[in-house]
Tab-separated table of C-alpha atoms in Angstrom:
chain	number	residue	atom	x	y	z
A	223	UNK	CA	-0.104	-122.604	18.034
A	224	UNK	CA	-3.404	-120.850	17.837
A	225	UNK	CA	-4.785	-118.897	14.150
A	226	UNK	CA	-3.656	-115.900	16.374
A	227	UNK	CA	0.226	-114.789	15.939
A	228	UNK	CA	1.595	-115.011	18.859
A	229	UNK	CA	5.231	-113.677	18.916
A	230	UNK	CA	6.313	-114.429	21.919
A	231	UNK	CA	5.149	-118.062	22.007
A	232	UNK	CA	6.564	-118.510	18.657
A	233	UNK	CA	10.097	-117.101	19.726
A	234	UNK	CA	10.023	-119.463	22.564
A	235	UNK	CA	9.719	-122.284	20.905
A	236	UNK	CA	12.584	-121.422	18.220
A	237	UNK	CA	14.441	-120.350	21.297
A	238	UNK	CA	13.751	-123.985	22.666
A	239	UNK	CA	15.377	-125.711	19.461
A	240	UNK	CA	18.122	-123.605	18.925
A	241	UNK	CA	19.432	-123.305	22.765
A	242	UNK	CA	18.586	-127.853	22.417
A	243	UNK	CA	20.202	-128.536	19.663
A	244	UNK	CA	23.399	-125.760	19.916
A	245	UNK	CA	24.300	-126.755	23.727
A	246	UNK	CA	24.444	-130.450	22.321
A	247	UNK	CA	26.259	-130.012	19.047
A	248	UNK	CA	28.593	-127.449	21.098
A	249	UNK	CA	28.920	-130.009	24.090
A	250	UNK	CA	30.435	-132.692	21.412
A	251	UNK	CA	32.574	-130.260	19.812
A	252	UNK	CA	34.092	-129.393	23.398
A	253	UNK	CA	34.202	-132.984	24.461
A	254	UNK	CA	37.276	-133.384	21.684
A	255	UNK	CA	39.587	-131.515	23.324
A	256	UNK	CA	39.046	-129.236	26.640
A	257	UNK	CA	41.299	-126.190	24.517
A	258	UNK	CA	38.405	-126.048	22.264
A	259	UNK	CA	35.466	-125.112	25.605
A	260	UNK	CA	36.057	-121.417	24.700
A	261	UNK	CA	35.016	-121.885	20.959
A	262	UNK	CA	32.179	-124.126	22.043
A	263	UNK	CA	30.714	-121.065	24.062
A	264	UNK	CA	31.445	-118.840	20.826
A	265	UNK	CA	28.874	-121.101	19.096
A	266	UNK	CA	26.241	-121.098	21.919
A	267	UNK	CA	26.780	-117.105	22.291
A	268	UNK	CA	26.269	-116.609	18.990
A	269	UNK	CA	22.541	-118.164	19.368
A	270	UNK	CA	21.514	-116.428	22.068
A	271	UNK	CA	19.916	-113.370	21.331
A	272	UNK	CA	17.403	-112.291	18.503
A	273	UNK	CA	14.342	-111.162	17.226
A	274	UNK	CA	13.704	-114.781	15.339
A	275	UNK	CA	12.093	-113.083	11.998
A	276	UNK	CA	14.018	-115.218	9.506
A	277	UNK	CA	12.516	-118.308	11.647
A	278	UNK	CA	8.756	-116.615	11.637
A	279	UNK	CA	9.103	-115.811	7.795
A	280	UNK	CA	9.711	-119.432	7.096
A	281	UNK	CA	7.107	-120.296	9.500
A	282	UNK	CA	4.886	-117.969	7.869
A	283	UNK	CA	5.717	-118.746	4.347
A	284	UNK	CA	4.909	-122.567	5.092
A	285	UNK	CA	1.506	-121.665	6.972
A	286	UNK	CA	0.488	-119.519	4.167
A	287	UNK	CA	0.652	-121.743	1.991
A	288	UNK	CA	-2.082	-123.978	3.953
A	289	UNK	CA	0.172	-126.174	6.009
A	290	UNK	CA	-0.620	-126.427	9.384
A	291	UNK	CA	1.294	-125.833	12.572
A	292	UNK	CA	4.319	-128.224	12.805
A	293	UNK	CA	7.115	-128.871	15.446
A	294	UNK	CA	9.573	-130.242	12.477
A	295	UNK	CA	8.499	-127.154	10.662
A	296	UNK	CA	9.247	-124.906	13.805
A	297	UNK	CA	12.870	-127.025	13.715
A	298	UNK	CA	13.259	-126.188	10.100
A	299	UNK	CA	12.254	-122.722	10.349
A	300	UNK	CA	15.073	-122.592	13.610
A	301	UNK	CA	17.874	-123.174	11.285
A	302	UNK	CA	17.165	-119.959	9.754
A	303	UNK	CA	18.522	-117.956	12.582
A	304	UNK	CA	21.884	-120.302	12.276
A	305	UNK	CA	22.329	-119.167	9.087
A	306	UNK	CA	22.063	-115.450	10.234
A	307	UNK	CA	24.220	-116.436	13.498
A	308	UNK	CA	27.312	-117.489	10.903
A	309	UNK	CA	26.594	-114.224	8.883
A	310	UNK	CA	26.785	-112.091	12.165
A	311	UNK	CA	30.081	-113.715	12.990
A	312	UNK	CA	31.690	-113.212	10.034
A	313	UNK	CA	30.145	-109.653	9.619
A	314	UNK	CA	31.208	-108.921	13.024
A	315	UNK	CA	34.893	-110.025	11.983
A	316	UNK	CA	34.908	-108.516	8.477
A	317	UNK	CA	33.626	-105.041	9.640
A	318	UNK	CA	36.193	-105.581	13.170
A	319	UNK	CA	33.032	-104.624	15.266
A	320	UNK	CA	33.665	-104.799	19.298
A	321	UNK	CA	30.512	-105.197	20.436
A	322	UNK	CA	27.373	-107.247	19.298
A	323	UNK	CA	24.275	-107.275	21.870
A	324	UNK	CA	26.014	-104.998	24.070
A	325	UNK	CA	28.664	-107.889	24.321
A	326	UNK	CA	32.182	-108.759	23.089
A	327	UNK	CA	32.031	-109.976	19.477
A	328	UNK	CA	33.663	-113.585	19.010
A	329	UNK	CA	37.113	-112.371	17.321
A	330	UNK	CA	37.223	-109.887	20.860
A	331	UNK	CA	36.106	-112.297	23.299
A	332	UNK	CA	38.004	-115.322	22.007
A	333	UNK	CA	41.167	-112.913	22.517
A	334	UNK	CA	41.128	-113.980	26.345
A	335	UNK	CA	41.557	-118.076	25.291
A	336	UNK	CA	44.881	-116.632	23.662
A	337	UNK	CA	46.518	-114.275	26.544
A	338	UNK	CA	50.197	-114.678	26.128
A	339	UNK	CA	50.443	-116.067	23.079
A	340	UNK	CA	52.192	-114.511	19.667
A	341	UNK	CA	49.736	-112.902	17.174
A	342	UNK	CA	46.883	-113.320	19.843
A	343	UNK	CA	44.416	-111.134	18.064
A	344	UNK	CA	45.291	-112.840	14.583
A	345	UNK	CA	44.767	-116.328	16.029
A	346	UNK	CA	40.970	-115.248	17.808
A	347	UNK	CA	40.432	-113.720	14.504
A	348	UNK	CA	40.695	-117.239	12.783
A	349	UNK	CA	38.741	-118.950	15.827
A	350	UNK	CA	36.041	-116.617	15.116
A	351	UNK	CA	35.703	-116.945	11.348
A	352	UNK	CA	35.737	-121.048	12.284
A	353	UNK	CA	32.963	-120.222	14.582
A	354	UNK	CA	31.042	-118.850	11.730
A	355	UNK	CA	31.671	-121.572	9.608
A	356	UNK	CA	30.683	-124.260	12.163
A	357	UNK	CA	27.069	-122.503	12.687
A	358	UNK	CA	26.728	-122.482	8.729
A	359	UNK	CA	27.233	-126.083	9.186
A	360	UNK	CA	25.075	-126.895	11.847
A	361	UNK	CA	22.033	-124.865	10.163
A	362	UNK	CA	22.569	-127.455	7.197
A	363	UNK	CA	21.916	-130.138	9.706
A	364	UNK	CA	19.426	-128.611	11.839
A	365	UNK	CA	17.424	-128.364	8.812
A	366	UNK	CA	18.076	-132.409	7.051
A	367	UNK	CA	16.917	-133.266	10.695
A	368	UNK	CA	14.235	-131.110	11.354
A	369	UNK	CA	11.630	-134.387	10.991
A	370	UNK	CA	10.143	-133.167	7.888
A	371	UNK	CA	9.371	-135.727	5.003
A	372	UNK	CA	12.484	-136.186	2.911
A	373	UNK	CA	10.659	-134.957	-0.125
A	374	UNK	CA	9.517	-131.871	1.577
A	375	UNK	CA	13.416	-131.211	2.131
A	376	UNK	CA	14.247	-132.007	-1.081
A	377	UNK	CA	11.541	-129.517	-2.770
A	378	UNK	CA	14.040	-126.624	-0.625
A	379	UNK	CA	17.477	-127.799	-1.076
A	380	UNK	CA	17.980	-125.547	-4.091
A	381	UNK	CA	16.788	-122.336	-2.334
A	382	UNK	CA	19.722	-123.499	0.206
A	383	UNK	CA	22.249	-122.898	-2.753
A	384	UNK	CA	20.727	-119.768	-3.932
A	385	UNK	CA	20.416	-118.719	-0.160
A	386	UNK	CA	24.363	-119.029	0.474
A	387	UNK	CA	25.023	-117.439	-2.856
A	388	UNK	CA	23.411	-114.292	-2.261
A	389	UNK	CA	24.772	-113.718	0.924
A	390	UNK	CA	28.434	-114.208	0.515
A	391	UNK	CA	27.914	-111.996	-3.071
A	392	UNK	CA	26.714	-109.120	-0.548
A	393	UNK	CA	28.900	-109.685	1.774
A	394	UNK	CA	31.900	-109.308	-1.237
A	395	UNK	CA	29.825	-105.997	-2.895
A	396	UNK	CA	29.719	-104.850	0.428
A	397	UNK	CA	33.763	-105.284	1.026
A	398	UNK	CA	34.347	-103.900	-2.598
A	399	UNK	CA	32.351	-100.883	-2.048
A	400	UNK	CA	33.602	-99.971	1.638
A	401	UNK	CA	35.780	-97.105	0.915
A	402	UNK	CA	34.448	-96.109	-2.557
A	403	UNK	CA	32.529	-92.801	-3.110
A	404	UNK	CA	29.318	-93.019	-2.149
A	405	UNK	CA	26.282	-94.254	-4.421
A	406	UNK	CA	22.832	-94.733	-3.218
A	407	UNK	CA	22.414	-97.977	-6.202
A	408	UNK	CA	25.517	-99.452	-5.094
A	409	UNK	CA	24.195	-99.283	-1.317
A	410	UNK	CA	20.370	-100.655	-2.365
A	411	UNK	CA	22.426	-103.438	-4.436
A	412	UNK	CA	23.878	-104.326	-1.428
A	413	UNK	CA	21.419	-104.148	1.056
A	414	UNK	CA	19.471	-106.276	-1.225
A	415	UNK	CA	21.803	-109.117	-1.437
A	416	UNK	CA	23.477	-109.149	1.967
A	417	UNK	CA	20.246	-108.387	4.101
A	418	UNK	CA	16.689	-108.504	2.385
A	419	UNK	CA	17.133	-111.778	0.586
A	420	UNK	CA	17.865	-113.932	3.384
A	421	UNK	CA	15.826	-111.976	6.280
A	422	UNK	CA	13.110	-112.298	4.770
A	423	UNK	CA	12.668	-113.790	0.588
A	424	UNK	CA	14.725	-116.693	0.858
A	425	UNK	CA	13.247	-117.611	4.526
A	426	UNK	CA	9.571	-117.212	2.689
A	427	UNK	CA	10.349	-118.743	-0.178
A	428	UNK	CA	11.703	-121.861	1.909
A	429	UNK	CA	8.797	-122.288	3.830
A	430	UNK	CA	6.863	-122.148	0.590
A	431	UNK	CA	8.698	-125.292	-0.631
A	432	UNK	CA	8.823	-126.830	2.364
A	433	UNK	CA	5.031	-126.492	2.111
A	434	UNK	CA	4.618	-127.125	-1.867
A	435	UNK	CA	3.656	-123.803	-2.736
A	436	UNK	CA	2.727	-123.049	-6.042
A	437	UNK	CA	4.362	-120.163	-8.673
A	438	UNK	CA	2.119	-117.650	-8.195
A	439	UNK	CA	2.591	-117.613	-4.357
A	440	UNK	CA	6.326	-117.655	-4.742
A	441	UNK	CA	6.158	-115.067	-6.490
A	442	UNK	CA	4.132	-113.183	-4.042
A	443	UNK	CA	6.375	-114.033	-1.728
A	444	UNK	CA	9.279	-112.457	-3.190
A	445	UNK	CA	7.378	-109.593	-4.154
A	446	UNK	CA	6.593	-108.554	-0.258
A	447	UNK	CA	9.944	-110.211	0.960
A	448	UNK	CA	12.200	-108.363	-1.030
A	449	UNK	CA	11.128	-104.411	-0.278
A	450	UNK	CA	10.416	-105.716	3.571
A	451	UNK	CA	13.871	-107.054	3.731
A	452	UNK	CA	15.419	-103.516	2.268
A	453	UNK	CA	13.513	-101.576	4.545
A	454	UNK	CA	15.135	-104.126	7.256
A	455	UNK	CA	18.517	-102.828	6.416
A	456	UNK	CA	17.427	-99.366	6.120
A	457	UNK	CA	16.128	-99.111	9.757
A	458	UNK	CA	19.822	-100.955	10.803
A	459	UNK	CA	21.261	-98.194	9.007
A	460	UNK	CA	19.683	-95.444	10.696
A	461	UNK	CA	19.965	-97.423	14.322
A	462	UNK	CA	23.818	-98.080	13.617
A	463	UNK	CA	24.227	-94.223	13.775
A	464	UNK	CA	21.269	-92.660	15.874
A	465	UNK	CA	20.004	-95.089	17.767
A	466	UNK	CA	20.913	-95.988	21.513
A	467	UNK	CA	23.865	-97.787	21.654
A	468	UNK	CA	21.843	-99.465	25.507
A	469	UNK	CA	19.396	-100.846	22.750
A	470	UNK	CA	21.488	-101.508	19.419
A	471	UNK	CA	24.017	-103.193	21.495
A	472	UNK	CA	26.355	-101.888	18.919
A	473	UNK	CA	28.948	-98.904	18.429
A	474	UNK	CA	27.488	-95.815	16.949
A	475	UNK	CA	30.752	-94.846	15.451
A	476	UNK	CA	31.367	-98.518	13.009
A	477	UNK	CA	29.580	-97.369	9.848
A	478	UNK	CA	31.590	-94.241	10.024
A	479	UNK	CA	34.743	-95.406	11.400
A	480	UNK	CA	34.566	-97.942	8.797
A	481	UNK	CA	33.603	-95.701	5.624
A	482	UNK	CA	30.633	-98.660	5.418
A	483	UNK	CA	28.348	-97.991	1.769
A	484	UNK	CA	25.035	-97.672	3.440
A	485	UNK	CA	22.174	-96.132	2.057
A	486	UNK	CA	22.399	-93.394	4.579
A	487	UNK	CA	25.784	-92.241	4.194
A	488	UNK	CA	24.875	-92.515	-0.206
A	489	UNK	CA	22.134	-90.000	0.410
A	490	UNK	CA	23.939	-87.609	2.412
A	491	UNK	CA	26.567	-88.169	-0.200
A	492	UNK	CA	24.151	-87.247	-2.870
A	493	UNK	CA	22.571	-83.915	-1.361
A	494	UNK	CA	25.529	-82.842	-0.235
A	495	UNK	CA	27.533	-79.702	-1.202
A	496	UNK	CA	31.116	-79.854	-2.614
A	497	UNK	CA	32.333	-77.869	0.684
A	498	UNK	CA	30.178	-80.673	3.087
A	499	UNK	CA	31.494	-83.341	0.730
A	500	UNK	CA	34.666	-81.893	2.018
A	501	UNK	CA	33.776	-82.660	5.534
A	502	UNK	CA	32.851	-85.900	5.315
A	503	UNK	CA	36.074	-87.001	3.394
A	504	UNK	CA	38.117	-86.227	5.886
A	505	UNK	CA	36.014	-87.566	8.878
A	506	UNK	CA	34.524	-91.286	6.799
A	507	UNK	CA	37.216	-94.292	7.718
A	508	UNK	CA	39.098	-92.506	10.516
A	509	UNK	CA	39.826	-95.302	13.109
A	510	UNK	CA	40.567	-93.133	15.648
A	511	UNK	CA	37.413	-90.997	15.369
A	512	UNK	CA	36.087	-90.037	18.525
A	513	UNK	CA	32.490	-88.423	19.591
A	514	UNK	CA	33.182	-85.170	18.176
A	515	UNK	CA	33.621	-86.314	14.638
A	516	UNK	CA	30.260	-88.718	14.958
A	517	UNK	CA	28.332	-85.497	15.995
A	518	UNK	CA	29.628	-83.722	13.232
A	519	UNK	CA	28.565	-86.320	10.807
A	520	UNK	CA	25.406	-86.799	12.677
A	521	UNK	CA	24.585	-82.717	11.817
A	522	UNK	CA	25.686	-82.847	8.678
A	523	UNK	CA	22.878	-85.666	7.580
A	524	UNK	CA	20.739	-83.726	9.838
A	525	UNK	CA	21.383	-81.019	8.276
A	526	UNK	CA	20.889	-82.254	5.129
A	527	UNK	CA	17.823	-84.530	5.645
A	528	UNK	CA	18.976	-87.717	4.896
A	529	UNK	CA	17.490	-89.140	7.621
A	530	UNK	CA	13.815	-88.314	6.574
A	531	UNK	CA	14.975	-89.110	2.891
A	532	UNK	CA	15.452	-92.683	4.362
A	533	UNK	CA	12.421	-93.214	6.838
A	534	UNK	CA	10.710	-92.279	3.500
A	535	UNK	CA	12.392	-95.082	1.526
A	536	UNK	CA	11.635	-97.648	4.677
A	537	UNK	CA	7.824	-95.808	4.620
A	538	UNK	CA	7.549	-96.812	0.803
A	539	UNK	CA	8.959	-99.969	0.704
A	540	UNK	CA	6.744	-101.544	4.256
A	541	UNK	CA	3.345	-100.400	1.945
A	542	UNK	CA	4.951	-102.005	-1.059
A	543	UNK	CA	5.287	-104.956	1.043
A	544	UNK	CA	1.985	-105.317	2.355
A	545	UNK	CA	0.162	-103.469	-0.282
A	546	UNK	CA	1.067	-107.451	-1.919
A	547	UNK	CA	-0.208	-109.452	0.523
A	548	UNK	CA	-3.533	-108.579	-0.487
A	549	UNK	CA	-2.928	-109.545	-4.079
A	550	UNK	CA	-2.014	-113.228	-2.493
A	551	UNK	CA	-5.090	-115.808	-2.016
A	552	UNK	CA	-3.818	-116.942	1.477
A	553	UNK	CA	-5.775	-117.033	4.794
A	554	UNK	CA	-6.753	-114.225	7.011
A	555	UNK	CA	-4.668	-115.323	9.876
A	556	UNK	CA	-1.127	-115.359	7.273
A	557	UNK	CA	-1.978	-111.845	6.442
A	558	UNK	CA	-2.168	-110.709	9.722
A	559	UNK	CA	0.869	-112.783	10.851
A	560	UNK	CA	2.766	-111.075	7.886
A	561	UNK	CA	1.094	-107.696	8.365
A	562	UNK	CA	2.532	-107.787	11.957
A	563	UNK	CA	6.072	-109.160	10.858
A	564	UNK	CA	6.643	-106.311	8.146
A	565	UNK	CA	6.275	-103.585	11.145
A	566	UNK	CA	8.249	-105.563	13.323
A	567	UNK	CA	11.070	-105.552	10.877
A	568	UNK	CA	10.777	-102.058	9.817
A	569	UNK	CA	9.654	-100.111	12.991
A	570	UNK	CA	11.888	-101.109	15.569
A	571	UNK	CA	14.507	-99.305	17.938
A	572	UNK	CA	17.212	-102.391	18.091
């Protein structure tokens, strides 16, 4: 790869080793028993689609810290977007979304595998949440094989630990707060843990291992990853409710529908009147809501601003981010690369 970022020729080639090593893994999981085909296309599904940051922030956060290009890097950096492909599955299942990338989610789509059967929805709910734990496992092994030295590896293995940890305890805040009254804290707290860390700190910080980076780097690292990766989950917030469902690929109505802590339902939360407070009790977790209710909870944060308040909370934390890469003694090409990656995460429409 050239000193110039090139997205698209970096995406290819993580699409390359994914779509590789996936179709083979899910080939030899199907070969056991010809029942288990639809799971194996769960797995490969789940792989599919993607923007590939968490792969390009490990990329980046090994190339910054003066390692050259690398295909067993590029391998490394792949099983990245495994890791997000189990947390998508299970997110998908927790939050009982239909639709991810404008198609079925697993738990939906492994429903047709099951037609006739007793509890069929139950029993493609546990497929799915197998699914997820298969790609958690493959990312493992994607990454011990990736061709890197073993000491390299070793040098990351703990960041692995720290990596699951974080997730699963947003993933749990998450659950425990879905339903509660709203608080902004509560919703930054759990953007931080579920989403920033490992889209973009934890990917960073591995490549920085990987790479033998030193502390003061690391610490740079997490100093630009962490506000980046909020202001990732910030824009998802706002896109889960106004953006176009043809680009999200998602539902507009599951944050509501699911009374979901976000940021953006905490700060309409906070502004809000007792009488509008009102409003949105009785429309937040309704199942059945249809697109009457989401229009009147789209006004109401219109109304109320909440949108702005949070394009100004993305706005503050992107120049956070990058305001720090220029405190960071790394090469003019990793500053651009970065530079490019923090509005790509943070100025998107899907």
């Amino acid at each position: 790869m050239s000193e110039h970022w090139e997205t698209a020729a970096f995406k290819a080639r993580v699409d390359e080793v994914l779509c590789s090593f996936v179709s083979q893994e899910a080939d030899q999981f199907a070969d056991i028993d010809p029942a288990l085909i639809p799971v194996a296309r769960q797995v490969e599904q789940a792989v599919a689609d993607g923007k590939r940051l968490r792969a390009a922030f490990c990329y980046w956060g090994w190339r910054a810290a003066g390692q050259p290009d690398s295909d067993a890097l590029v391998r490394a950096a792949a099983s990245m977007e495994l890791v997000h492909a189990a947390a998508i599955v299970h997110d998908d299942l927790i939050d009982d979304s239909a639709l991810r990338h404008s198609r079925p989610t697993a738990h939906v789509a492994l429903r047709s595998a099951l037609r006739r059967r007793p509890r069929a929805a139950n029993a493609a709910r546990s497929l799915a949440m197998l699914v997820g734990d298969l790609l958690m496992s493959l990312a493992g092994q994607l990454f011990a094989t990736s061709g890197l030295p073993a000491a390299y590896l070793g040098r990351a293995r703990p960041l692995w630990a720290a990596l699951a940890r974080d997730l699963i305890a947003g993933e749990c805040l998450e659950i425990l707060h879905t339903g509660a009254t709203p608080d902004t804290s509560a919703s930054l707290k759990v953007i931080r843990y579920k989403t920033a860390k490992y889209t973009v700190e934890q990917p960073l910080l591995i490549g920085g291992a990987l790479a033998g980076a030193g502390g003061r780097l690391r610490e740079g690292y997490s100093a630009y990853g962490l506000p980046l990766g909020e202001a990732f989950q910030l824009r998802d917030d706002l896109l889960g409710l106004f953006g176009d469902p043809e680009r999200t690929g998602k539902a507009n109505l599951d944050d509501v529908c699911g009374h979901r802590p976000t940021a953006l339902l905490a700060e309409t939360w906070r502004i809000a009147s007792g009488e509008e407070r009102e409003q949105l009790r009785a429309l937040l977790g309704q199942r059945d809501l249809d697109g009457n209710g989401l229009e009147a909870v789209r006004a109401l944060m219109l109304r109320l601003k909440a949108p702005d308040r949070i394009e100004e909370m993305i706005t503050t934390r992107v120049e956070e981010a990058t305001r720090c890469l220029h405190d960071l003694d790394i090469c003019g090409h990793a500053t651009a690369a970065l530079t490019t990656l923090a509005q790509s995460a943070a100025i998107r429409h899907h």
